[in-house]
Short mmCIF file of C-alpha atoms in Angstrom, two decimals:
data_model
loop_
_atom_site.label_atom_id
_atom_site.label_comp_id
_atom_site.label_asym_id
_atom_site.label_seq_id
_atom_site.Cartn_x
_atom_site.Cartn_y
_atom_site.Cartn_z
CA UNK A 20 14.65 -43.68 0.80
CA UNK A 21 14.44 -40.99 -1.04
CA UNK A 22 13.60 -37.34 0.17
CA UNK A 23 11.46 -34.95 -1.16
CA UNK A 24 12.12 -31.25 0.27
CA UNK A 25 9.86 -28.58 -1.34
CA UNK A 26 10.93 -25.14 -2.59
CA UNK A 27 10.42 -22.01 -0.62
CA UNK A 28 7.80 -19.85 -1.88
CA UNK A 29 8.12 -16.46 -1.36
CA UNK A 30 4.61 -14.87 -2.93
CA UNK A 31 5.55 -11.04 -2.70
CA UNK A 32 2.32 -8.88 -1.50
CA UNK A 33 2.81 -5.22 -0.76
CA UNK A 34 1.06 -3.40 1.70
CA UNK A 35 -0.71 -0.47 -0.81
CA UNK A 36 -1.80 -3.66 -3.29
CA UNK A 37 -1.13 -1.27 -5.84
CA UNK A 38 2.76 -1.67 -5.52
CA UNK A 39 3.43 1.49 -6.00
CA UNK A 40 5.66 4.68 -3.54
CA UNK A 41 4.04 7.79 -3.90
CA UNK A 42 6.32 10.59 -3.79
CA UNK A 43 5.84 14.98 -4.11
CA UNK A 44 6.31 17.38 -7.00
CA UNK A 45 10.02 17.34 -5.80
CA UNK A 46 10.15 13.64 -5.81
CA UNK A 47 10.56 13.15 -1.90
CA UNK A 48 9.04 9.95 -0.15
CA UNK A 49 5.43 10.84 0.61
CA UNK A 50 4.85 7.42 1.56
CA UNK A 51 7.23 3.65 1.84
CA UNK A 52 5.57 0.77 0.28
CA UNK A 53 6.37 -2.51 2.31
CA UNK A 54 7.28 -5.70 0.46
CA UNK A 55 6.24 -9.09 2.41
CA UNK A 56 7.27 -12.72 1.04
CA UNK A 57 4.68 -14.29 3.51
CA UNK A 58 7.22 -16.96 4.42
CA UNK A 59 8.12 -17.57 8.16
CA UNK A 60 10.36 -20.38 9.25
CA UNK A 61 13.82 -21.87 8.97
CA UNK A 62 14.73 -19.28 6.05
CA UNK A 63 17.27 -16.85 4.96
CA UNK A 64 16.25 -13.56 2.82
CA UNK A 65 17.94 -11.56 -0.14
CA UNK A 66 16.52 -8.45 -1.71
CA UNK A 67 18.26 -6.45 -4.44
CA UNK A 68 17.85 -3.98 -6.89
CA UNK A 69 19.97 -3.96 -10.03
CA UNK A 70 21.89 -6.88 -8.66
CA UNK A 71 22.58 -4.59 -5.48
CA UNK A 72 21.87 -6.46 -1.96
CA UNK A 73 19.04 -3.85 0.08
CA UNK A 74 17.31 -6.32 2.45
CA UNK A 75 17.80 -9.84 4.36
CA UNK A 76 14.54 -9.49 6.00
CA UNK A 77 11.57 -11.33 5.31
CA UNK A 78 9.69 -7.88 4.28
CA UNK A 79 11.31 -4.97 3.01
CA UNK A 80 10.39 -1.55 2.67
CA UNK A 81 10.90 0.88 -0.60
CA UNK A 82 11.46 4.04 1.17
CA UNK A 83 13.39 6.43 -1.31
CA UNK A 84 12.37 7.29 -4.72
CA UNK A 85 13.61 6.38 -8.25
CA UNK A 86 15.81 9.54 -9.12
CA UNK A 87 14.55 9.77 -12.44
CA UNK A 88 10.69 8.61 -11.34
CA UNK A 89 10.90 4.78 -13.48
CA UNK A 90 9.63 1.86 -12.20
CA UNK A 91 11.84 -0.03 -10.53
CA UNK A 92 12.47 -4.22 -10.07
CA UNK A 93 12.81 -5.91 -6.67
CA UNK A 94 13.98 -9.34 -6.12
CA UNK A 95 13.66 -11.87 -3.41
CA UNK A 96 15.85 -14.91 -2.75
CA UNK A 97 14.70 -17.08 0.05
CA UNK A 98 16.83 -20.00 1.06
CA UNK A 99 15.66 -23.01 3.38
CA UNK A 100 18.18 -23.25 6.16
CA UNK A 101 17.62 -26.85 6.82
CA UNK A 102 17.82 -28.21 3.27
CA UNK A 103 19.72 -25.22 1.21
CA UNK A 104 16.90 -25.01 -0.90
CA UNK A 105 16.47 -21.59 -2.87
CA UNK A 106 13.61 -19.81 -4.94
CA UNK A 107 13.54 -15.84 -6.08
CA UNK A 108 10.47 -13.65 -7.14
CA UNK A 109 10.01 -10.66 -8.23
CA UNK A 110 7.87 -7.23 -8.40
CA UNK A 111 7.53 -4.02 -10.12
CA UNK A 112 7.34 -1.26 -7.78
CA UNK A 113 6.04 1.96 -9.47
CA UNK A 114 6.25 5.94 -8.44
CA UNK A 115 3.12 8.34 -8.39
CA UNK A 116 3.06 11.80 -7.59
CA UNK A 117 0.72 12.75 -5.14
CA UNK A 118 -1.25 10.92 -2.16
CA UNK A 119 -2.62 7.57 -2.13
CA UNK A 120 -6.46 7.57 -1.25
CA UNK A 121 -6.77 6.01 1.81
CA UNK A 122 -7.76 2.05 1.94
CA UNK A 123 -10.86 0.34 3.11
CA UNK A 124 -13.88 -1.67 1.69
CA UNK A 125 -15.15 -0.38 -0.83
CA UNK A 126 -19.32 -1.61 0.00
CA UNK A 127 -19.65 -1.50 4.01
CA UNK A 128 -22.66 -2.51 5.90
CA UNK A 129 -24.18 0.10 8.30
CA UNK A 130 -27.17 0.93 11.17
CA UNK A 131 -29.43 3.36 11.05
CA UNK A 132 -27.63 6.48 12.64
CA UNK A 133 -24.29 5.35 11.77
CA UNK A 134 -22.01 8.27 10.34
CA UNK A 135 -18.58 8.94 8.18
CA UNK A 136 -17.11 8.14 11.13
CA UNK A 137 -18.12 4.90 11.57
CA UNK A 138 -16.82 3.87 8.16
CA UNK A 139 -13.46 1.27 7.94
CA UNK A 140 -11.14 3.54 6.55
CA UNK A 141 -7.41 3.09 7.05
CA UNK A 142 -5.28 6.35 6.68
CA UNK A 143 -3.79 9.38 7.75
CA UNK A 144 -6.13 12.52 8.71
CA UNK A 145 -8.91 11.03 6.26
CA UNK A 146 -11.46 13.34 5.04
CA UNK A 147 -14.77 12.55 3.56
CA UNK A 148 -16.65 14.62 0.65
CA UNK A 149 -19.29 14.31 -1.49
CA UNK A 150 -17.99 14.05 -4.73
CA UNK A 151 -14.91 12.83 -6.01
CA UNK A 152 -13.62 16.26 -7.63
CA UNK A 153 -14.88 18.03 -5.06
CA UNK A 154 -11.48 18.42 -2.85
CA UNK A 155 -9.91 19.55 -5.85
CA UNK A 156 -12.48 22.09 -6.32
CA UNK A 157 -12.31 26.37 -5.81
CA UNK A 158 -16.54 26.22 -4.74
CA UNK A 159 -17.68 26.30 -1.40
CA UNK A 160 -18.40 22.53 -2.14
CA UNK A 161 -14.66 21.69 -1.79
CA UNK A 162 -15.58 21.56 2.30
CA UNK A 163 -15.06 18.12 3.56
CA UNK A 164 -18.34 16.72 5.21
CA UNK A 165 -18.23 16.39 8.93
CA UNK A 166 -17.58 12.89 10.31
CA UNK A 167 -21.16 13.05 11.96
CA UNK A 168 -22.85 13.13 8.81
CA UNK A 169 -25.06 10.84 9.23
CA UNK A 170 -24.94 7.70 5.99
CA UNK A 171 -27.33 7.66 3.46
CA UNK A 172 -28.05 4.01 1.79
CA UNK A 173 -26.97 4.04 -2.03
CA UNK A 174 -25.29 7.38 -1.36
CA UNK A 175 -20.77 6.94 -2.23
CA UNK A 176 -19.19 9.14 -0.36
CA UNK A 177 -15.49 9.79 -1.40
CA UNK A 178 -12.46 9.71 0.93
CA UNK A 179 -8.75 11.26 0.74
CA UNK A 180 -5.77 11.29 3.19
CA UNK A 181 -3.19 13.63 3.99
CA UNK A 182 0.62 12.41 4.32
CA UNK A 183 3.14 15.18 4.84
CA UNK A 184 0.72 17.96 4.69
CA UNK A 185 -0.40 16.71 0.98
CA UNK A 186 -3.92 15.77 0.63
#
């Protein structure tokens, strides 16, 4: 009888969706990007770089910087144990300056007397204003809004982080 053994599929998500590793003005890690093939089972793992072995993990994490700030290739192999099968993928990783905005839904649903903080926000020491250039800003407007502001329906409010002491 014949045997039919499928591939391994290793469908590389990151964990910014943006695949990028944001780094400073000095180009040190401001924050890793993690690299997941979404495969669990009876398999082996290979990452490289320029034909360089850097993981043998199912996920791998891009935590240093591109020396000269270029986007950079990452390769998976994944191997089934049982039948010696093998399939590779690949993704782009890029480099930003700066600090990524912190992730969440973009639309949420909310109560009367719900505020800021009540939003689904995932990052580090999140603050909330009311304009998107307003953190950047030298007027008294650049002052975050409390987290008990209370929402307003059709009102965006805008959201940054701040990794390493870089907002």
């Amino acid at each position: 009888p014949l045997r039919v053994n499928p591939l391994p599929n290793p469908v590389i998500v990151s964990n910014n969706t943006l695949n990028t590793v944001y780094v400073d003005s000095n180009n040190n890690l401001v924050q890793a990007l993690t690299l997941d093939t979404q495969l669990t089972g009876n398999y082996s793992f290979q990452w490289s770089e320029n034909g360089n072995v850097v993981g043998t993990t199912s996920a791998f994490t891009v935590n240093t910087a591109s020396p000269t700030g270029a986007d950079r290739t990452f390769v998976v192999t994944a191997a089934n144990l049982t039948t010696g099968c093998t399939a590779s993928s690949s993704i782009v990783v890029l480099q930003s300056t700066g600090t990524p905005s912190p992730l969440g839904p973009i639309i949420q649903p909310f109560n009367p007397g719900d505020t800021l903080g009540d939003l689904n926000v995932l990052g580090s020491n999140v603050l909330w204003y009311a304009s998107s250039s307003n953190k950047d800003s030298t007027t008294t407007n650049s002052t975050p809004l409390p987290l008990n502001t209370l929402l307003v329906n059709g009102t965006t409010y805008y959201a940054s982080q701040t990794i390493g002491g870089l907002e």
